[in-house]
Amino acid sequence: MALSREAYRALEDIVGPENISEEPAILDSYAFQWLAETIRPGQSKFMPRPEAAVLPGSTAEVQAIVKTCNRYKIKVKPYSTGWYFYCAPQTEGVIQLDMRRMDRILEIDERNMFAVVEPYVIAATLQAEVMKLGLNCNVTGAGASCSLLASATSYHGAGPSSIFGGENNQNLLSLEWVMPNGDILRTGSLGSGLGWFCGEGPGPSLRGIVRGMLGAKGGLGVFTKCALKLSPWPGPAELPVEGTVPAYNSPLPDNFRAYSLAFPSWENYFEAYYKIYDNEIGYIAHRQFSMLGTELGTAFWMLYNDPTKTLDDIEEFTQKPEIKKLTEEMKIAFQIVLAGLTPRHLEYQEKVLDEILADTGGWKVAAMSQPAMERFTLLYLIRLGHKNLNFVYNGGWLGTFMQAGPPDYVKGYRHIAEEVTEPYQKKGLLVDCGVDAMMGPVGSMGGGGNCALEQFGYYDVADKESTDAVVSWTKDCVKGAIDKGFVPGKGSHYLAMGMTREQRQSSYASAPWLGMYRWQRKIKGIIDPNDIGDELYPTLDEPGK
Amino acid sequence: MAGEKERLIGIVGKEHVLEAPEVLEAYSRDQGFVRPMKPWFVVEPESAAEVQKIVKWANETQTPLVPVSSSPPRFRGDTVPSLPGSVIVDLSRMNRIIRIDRRNRMIIIEPGVTYRQLQPALAREDLRLSTPLLPRPAKSVIASLLEREPTLVPRYNWSMPEPLRCLEVVWGNGEMLRTGEAGQYGSLESQWELGLAQVNSTGPGQVDYYRLMSAAQGTLGIATWASIKCEVLPKVHRLFFIPSPRLEGLIDCAYRLLRLRLGDEFLLLNSSNLAAILGGGASQTRALREELPPWVIIIGVAGRAKLPEERVEYQENDIRDIVQQFGLKLVSAVPGAGERAVLEAVLNPSPEPYWKLNCKGGCQDIFFLTTLNRTPEFLRTMYSVAVDLRYPTPEIGVYLQPQHQGTVCHCEFSLPFNREDSREMARTRELLSRASEALIEQGAFFSRPYGIWADMVYRRDAGAAGILKKLKEMFDPNGVLNPGKLCF
């Protein structure tokens, strides 16, 4: 369903001929999306091809495009840096807005600790700039190469540093939003022309219709600018990077410590979470290195830090006695970075951490505290620049579970994730890296209190059976959670991408919380009357319509 | 009409439908300048189910409802009916503390729970709640949080409605929804069994309903319970002062301390406000005002779970080092105010009478949001307008409360006046109007637009007003909830 020439010309007039394309090869580059093979017919690696790719350079252009889409009844899907396959069109007949031209840091207010960014500002860019001023941004779990605006407005904004730096939903101040009807809404203080410092009000906070728990993933207009609260950075103005590719590391400033903390049992492990919350320590706290599986992960990290080795050497590494021992030691472990805002602050945190470890029977893993690993851990967690490793085993990765809640809640589903995963790994359909390939934030919100574990399944994107298996595994993960009373978790969102509209409607209608889909239909009716957004803003149809 | 009253009685019982003239008179006005309006009845539900029935009744009868949850004195006009024939829904009977979860530091309370009631109950469980500055003892905790009143500990302020998390809401159309993570599961009890504690405020789905409910002045829905995040009860709690003759002299130091997240309670007061907090009557307050330093940062340092003494000690040393760098002094007492007295005051609800009424019996506040660096210019404007109207500037109380970890600053001017003096009342009323306009013109963000501020604010933000009106129509299609407030 190609765009009408009239519509195309209208869009071309807005952005100029150099910023719009209908070339199939270009359009396919947008449709080629990670995870597409799990939901598309014939395990295609391509999501539906957009009708055109349009690159706006300003809010005015975005608004003009959205108004044009309303006029011609064309669906529009914005895409900044992307993550998963959510930013691709779900159906035919959609134009893709590629936001890469809107990549400016518009303002950094050092004293009041916030920055104003456009959609294509990635975390690494902002982080590098604000570190010069003694500030930091919360890099989300999607990593340093992802859009901060997207994390704050359109998807989940938690990351390893959220315990200290807040979740990006919490950090969101004023924003500018081209709503699907083409109107521009500026929230909070910005709406009155008073700057970006506050996202709430006047009166009821219209941030309430911006995102909710997981955002609309591009399904509800285009967010063109936002302000994000920053947090203190007590490190150097430039993060020194050393080491050999790919295992870059950063020398540890005197006021930083990076530890892997291990525990004798899961009970003790989660008890430590509670004590960390109550004692308010930690700059970054995350279960990270287990993401590659507790059987293979430790060997992987060791060989990754040996420039003479490749992935082919992993079996050899797993056989080394010291690696075997370390693998056992690291099974129930997470990573923590302590940063002293002052020298006394670090000293205090160290003492408290030692007491917490004494209380919980935990310990600092000595091998991970060696200078090389400590430096590696520090850079890894501060920058989150190693997201390519999610794909390292054989090109495919999918995460399930990740239901956020207090530690006692997460403890309740952890074993379900293992039980569901085991048969798939034993059959070789998923990488047999250990049934616990779970990672997640110790504190997914500012100050903690909430955490999560995401179970990774590594599949072979070139193998039909393995790809089928990861879908089946995802369904089992969802079912396993629901059967025990938990919400479906992250996997259900992936699976929903493969549903037809009818299937989605049926799923919403049977959900115990279906009221929210009705309210969202009403909200969509207000701001997207021509339905130019997509179904990632879920709504339940009125009966009979 | 009689039939309608009978239906109300059928919902809440005869003894909870009040219509005595003195009762209606009491709800018809507050301490502010809003036009008095007697309600038709006052109803006192005791459960969410009753609230829901009342709202449905109001929709059927096209009766305006005005939710009220705090006892007087009230100040902002939001609880005074704007239309005749309104029914006050007084939620003070819904005063159950539903759950105190020490492990997750979460509580669930009903709207009638007051600060006076809550803090002792929390203390027994090793918890406390960061409060506004000396809230009225009978102030509803939920109302305070929904109003986005500033709280004293900026570093716990991860987001503006903190520490508010999930809500149960009866919308204006009578539908009920649980917000945040509470909205996605079964009963509260089944959620608790799974280990949940209603911690996550976002959602359900793609909407943050609790944000829509905040600062809504009861115009969209009625909250029937809320979950709230608490703090560990301090084992050691110190309080220090950083005095200065000028506000400007404190700003840079405050920014540095906030950047390093030093201190717990962190606020700036002028002598008028500190005197009102400590004073006992007009003459004593006036005398104390002269004795106190003109400006002071008040900074509390708490030691909570582990190594409490060490935490307080390191923070005190760090704060002292920084304060010295700015040519200031960190002291545990200033002339007229000692550590214990002020700590006791700011950690507790106000004694009776409410501290703002100490000086002259009446008080009008002007408050807004800005950034800390801009507060001196707003102060100058406030004083300038006051001088023009011959309002005595030494009486103006100033309270600056950093919020959202220092990114935002609540700026509050308190204008005491004698309620028995009609000229003084008229002058204060004029000052409220003129100063508010001048401050808004200067860039003050009146994020909670009560009373006369609503028109001033929404004139300048037509985009927000337009969307809010549509949302109001969605949640409250018959406009029964507190009509006449905000832009509705």
Coordinates of C-alpha atoms in Angstrom, one line a residue, chain A residues 109-114 133-135 162-166 169-173 179 181 183-186 188-189 191-194 197-217 229-233 270-271 274-275 277-280 341-345 348 351-352 355-356 359 403-412 445-450 484-487 512-513 515-516 519-520 522-523 526-527 536-538, chain B residues 102-105 148 155-162 165 171 173 175-177 180-181 183-185 191 194-197 199-209 211-216 219-220 229 232 251-252 255 258-262 264 304-308 310-311 313-314 317-318 321-322 369-374 404-409 440 442-449 457-458 460-465 467-468 470-471 474-475 486 488:
Chain A
D109 CA 21.3 23.2 34.0
E110 CA 24.2 22.3 36.2
R111 CA 22.9 23.9 39.4
N112 CA 19.5 22.5 39.2
M113 CA 20.7 19.2 37.8
F114 CA 18.7 18.6 34.7
L133 CA 29.9 19.1 35.3
G134 CA 29.9 16.5 38.0
L135 CA 26.6 15.0 37.0
S162 CA 18.3 3.7 39.2
I163 CA 18.8 2.9 42.9
F164 CA 20.8 6.2 43.2
G165 CA 19.9 8.0 40.0
G166 CA 16.2 7.2 39.8
N169 CA 10.1 8.0 34.6
Q170 CA 10.9 9.5 37.9
N171 CA 13.5 11.7 36.3
L172 CA 11.2 13.1 33.6
L173 CA 10.6 16.8 34.1
M179 CA 0.2 14.4 20.2
N181 CA -3.9 14.7 16.7
D183 CA -1.5 19.4 18.8
I184 CA 1.6 20.2 20.8
L185 CA 1.4 19.7 24.6
R186 CA 4.1 21.0 26.8
G188 CA 4.6 21.2 33.7
S189 CA 6.4 24.5 33.9
G191 CA 3.5 24.8 29.3
S192 CA 3.5 28.2 30.9
G193 CA 6.7 29.2 29.2
L194 CA 8.6 29.0 32.5
F197 CA 12.4 22.3 35.7
C198 CA 9.1 20.8 36.7
G199 CA 6.9 18.2 35.0
E200 CA 3.8 18.4 37.1
G201 CA 0.9 20.7 36.8
P202 CA -0.6 23.1 36.7
G203 CA -3.2 21.2 38.6
P204 CA -3.6 17.5 37.6
S205 CA -0.4 16.4 36.1
L206 CA -0.7 15.7 32.4
R207 CA 2.3 13.6 32.6
G208 CA -0.3 11.1 33.7
I209 CA -1.3 10.4 30.1
V210 CA 2.2 10.3 28.8
R211 CA 3.5 6.9 29.6
G212 CA 2.3 4.8 32.6
M213 CA 4.3 1.8 33.4
L214 CA 5.9 0.9 30.1
G215 CA 5.0 3.7 27.7
A216 CA 3.3 3.4 24.4
K217 CA 6.5 2.4 22.6
K229 CA 16.8 15.1 36.2
L230 CA 20.4 14.3 36.7
S231 CA 22.2 12.9 39.7
P232 CA 25.6 13.7 41.2
W233 CA 28.7 12.2 39.6
F270 CA 17.4 -11.0 48.8
E271 CA 17.8 -10.1 52.5
Y274 CA 16.4 -5.1 51.8
K275 CA 19.3 -4.1 53.9
Y277 CA 17.5 -0.2 50.7
D278 CA 17.2 0.5 54.4
N279 CA 20.8 1.7 54.6
E280 CA 20.7 3.8 51.4
L341 CA 30.2 11.8 47.2
T342 CA 32.8 12.6 49.9
P343 CA 35.6 10.5 51.3
R344 CA 33.6 10.0 54.5
H345 CA 30.6 8.9 52.6
Y348 CA 30.6 4.9 55.8
K351 CA 31.4 -0.1 56.8
V352 CA 27.7 -0.5 56.3
E355 CA 27.9 -5.2 58.2
I356 CA 25.2 -6.2 55.7
D359 CA 24.4 -10.2 58.6
Q403 CA 8.1 -8.6 36.8
A404 CA 9.2 -5.8 39.1
G405 CA 8.3 -5.9 42.8
P406 CA 9.8 -6.1 46.2
P407 CA 12.6 -8.7 46.7
D408 CA 10.2 -11.1 48.4
Y409 CA 8.1 -11.0 45.2
V410 CA 10.9 -11.5 42.8
K411 CA 12.2 -14.4 45.0
G412 CA 8.9 -16.0 44.4
M445 CA 13.4 2.8 41.3
G446 CA 15.1 5.6 43.2
G447 CA 16.0 4.4 46.6
G448 CA 15.2 0.8 45.8
G449 CA 12.3 -1.0 47.2
N450 CA 11.6 -2.6 43.8
K484 CA 1.5 -19.2 40.1
G485 CA -0.4 -16.0 40.3
F486 CA 2.2 -13.6 38.9
V487 CA 1.6 -11.2 36.1
P512 CA -8.4 -9.1 35.0
W513 CA -7.5 -5.4 34.7
G515 CA -10.7 -1.4 32.9
M516 CA -7.4 0.2 32.0
W519 CA -9.9 4.1 29.9
Q520 CA -7.1 4.1 27.4
K522 CA -11.2 7.0 25.9
I523 CA -7.9 8.8 26.2
I526 CA -9.3 12.5 22.9
I527 CA -5.8 12.7 21.5
L536 CA 1.2 -0.5 21.2
Y537 CA -1.1 1.9 23.0
P538 CA -3.6 -0.9 23.8
Chain B
R102 CA 7.9 -2.5 57.8
R103 CA 9.9 -4.8 55.6
N104 CA 9.0 -2.9 52.4
R105 CA 8.5 0.4 54.3
R148 CA 1.6 17.7 46.1
R155 CA 16.7 13.4 48.8
Y156 CA 13.7 11.1 49.3
N157 CA 11.8 13.1 46.7
W158 CA 12.5 10.9 43.7
S159 CA 9.5 12.2 41.9
M160 CA 7.1 15.1 42.7
P161 CA 4.2 13.2 44.2
E162 CA 6.6 11.2 46.4
R165 CA 2.5 5.5 45.3
W171 CA -13.9 8.4 39.5
N173 CA -18.5 8.6 36.8
E175 CA -16.2 3.6 38.3
M176 CA -13.5 2.4 40.6
L177 CA -9.9 1.8 39.6
G180 CA -0.1 1.7 39.9
E181 CA 0.9 -1.9 40.4
G183 CA -4.3 -2.1 39.5
Q184 CA -2.9 -5.2 37.8
Y185 CA -3.5 -8.0 40.2
Q191 CA -1.0 -9.3 46.2
L194 CA 2.8 -12.9 46.5
G195 CA 5.2 -10.4 48.2
L196 CA 3.9 -7.3 46.6
A197 CA 3.5 -4.1 48.6
V199 CA 5.3 0.0 45.7
N200 CA 5.2 0.9 42.0
S201 CA 3.1 3.9 41.3
T202 CA 3.1 3.7 37.5
G203 CA 0.2 2.5 35.4
P204 CA -1.8 0.4 35.1
G205 CA -1.0 0.3 31.5
Q206 CA 0.1 3.4 29.7
V207 CA -1.4 5.9 32.1
D208 CA -0.2 7.2 35.4
Y209 CA -3.5 7.8 37.0
R211 CA -0.4 11.8 38.6
L212 CA -3.8 12.8 37.1
M213 CA -5.3 12.7 40.6
S214 CA -2.5 14.9 42.0
A215 CA -3.4 18.5 42.6
A216 CA -6.8 17.8 41.1
T219 CA -12.4 17.2 40.7
L220 CA -11.6 13.9 38.9
K229 CA 6.5 4.9 51.0
V232 CA 13.2 4.0 58.6
I251 CA 21.9 29.9 47.9
D252 CA 25.3 28.6 46.7
Y255 CA 23.1 24.0 46.1
L258 CA 22.0 19.3 47.9
R259 CA 24.4 18.2 45.2
L260 CA 26.1 16.0 47.7
R261 CA 22.8 14.8 49.1
L262 CA 23.9 15.8 52.6
D264 CA 17.8 14.8 55.6
R304 CA 18.7 5.2 60.7
A305 CA 19.5 1.6 60.3
K306 CA 23.1 0.6 60.6
L307 CA 25.8 2.7 62.2
P308 CA 23.5 5.6 63.0
E310 CA 28.6 7.2 62.4
R311 CA 26.3 8.4 59.7
E313 CA 29.0 12.2 62.5
Y314 CA 30.3 11.9 59.0
N317 CA 31.7 16.8 59.4
D318 CA 31.1 17.0 55.7
D321 CA 33.5 21.5 55.9
I322 CA 31.3 22.7 53.0
L369 CA 7.5 26.4 42.2
T370 CA 10.7 27.7 40.9
T371 CA 14.4 26.9 41.1
L372 CA 16.4 27.9 44.2
N373 CA 18.6 30.4 42.4
R374 CA 15.6 32.4 41.4
H404 CA 12.9 16.5 43.6
Q405 CA 16.4 16.3 45.1
G406 CA 17.0 20.0 44.6
T407 CA 15.9 20.4 41.0
V408 CA 12.8 22.3 42.0
C409 CA 12.1 24.7 44.9
I440 CA 3.4 34.8 37.8
Q442 CA 7.9 37.2 36.6
G443 CA 8.0 33.4 36.0
A444 CA 6.7 31.8 39.2
F445 CA 5.1 28.5 38.4
F446 CA 1.9 28.1 40.3
S447 CA 1.7 24.4 39.8
R448 CA -1.2 24.0 42.3
P449 CA -3.6 26.7 41.2
V457 CA -2.4 30.1 35.4
Y458 CA -4.6 28.5 32.8
R460 CA -1.1 31.2 30.3
D461 CA -1.3 27.5 29.6
A462 CA -4.3 27.0 27.3
G463 CA -2.8 23.7 26.0
A464 CA -3.0 22.1 29.4
A465 CA -6.4 23.6 30.1
I467 CA -6.7 18.6 27.6
L468 CA -7.7 18.8 31.2
K470 CA -11.5 16.8 28.0
L471 CA -10.1 14.5 30.7
M474 CA -14.0 11.6 30.5
F475 CA -13.6 10.8 34.2
L486 CA -9.2 24.7 38.5
F488 CA -13.5 23.2 35.2

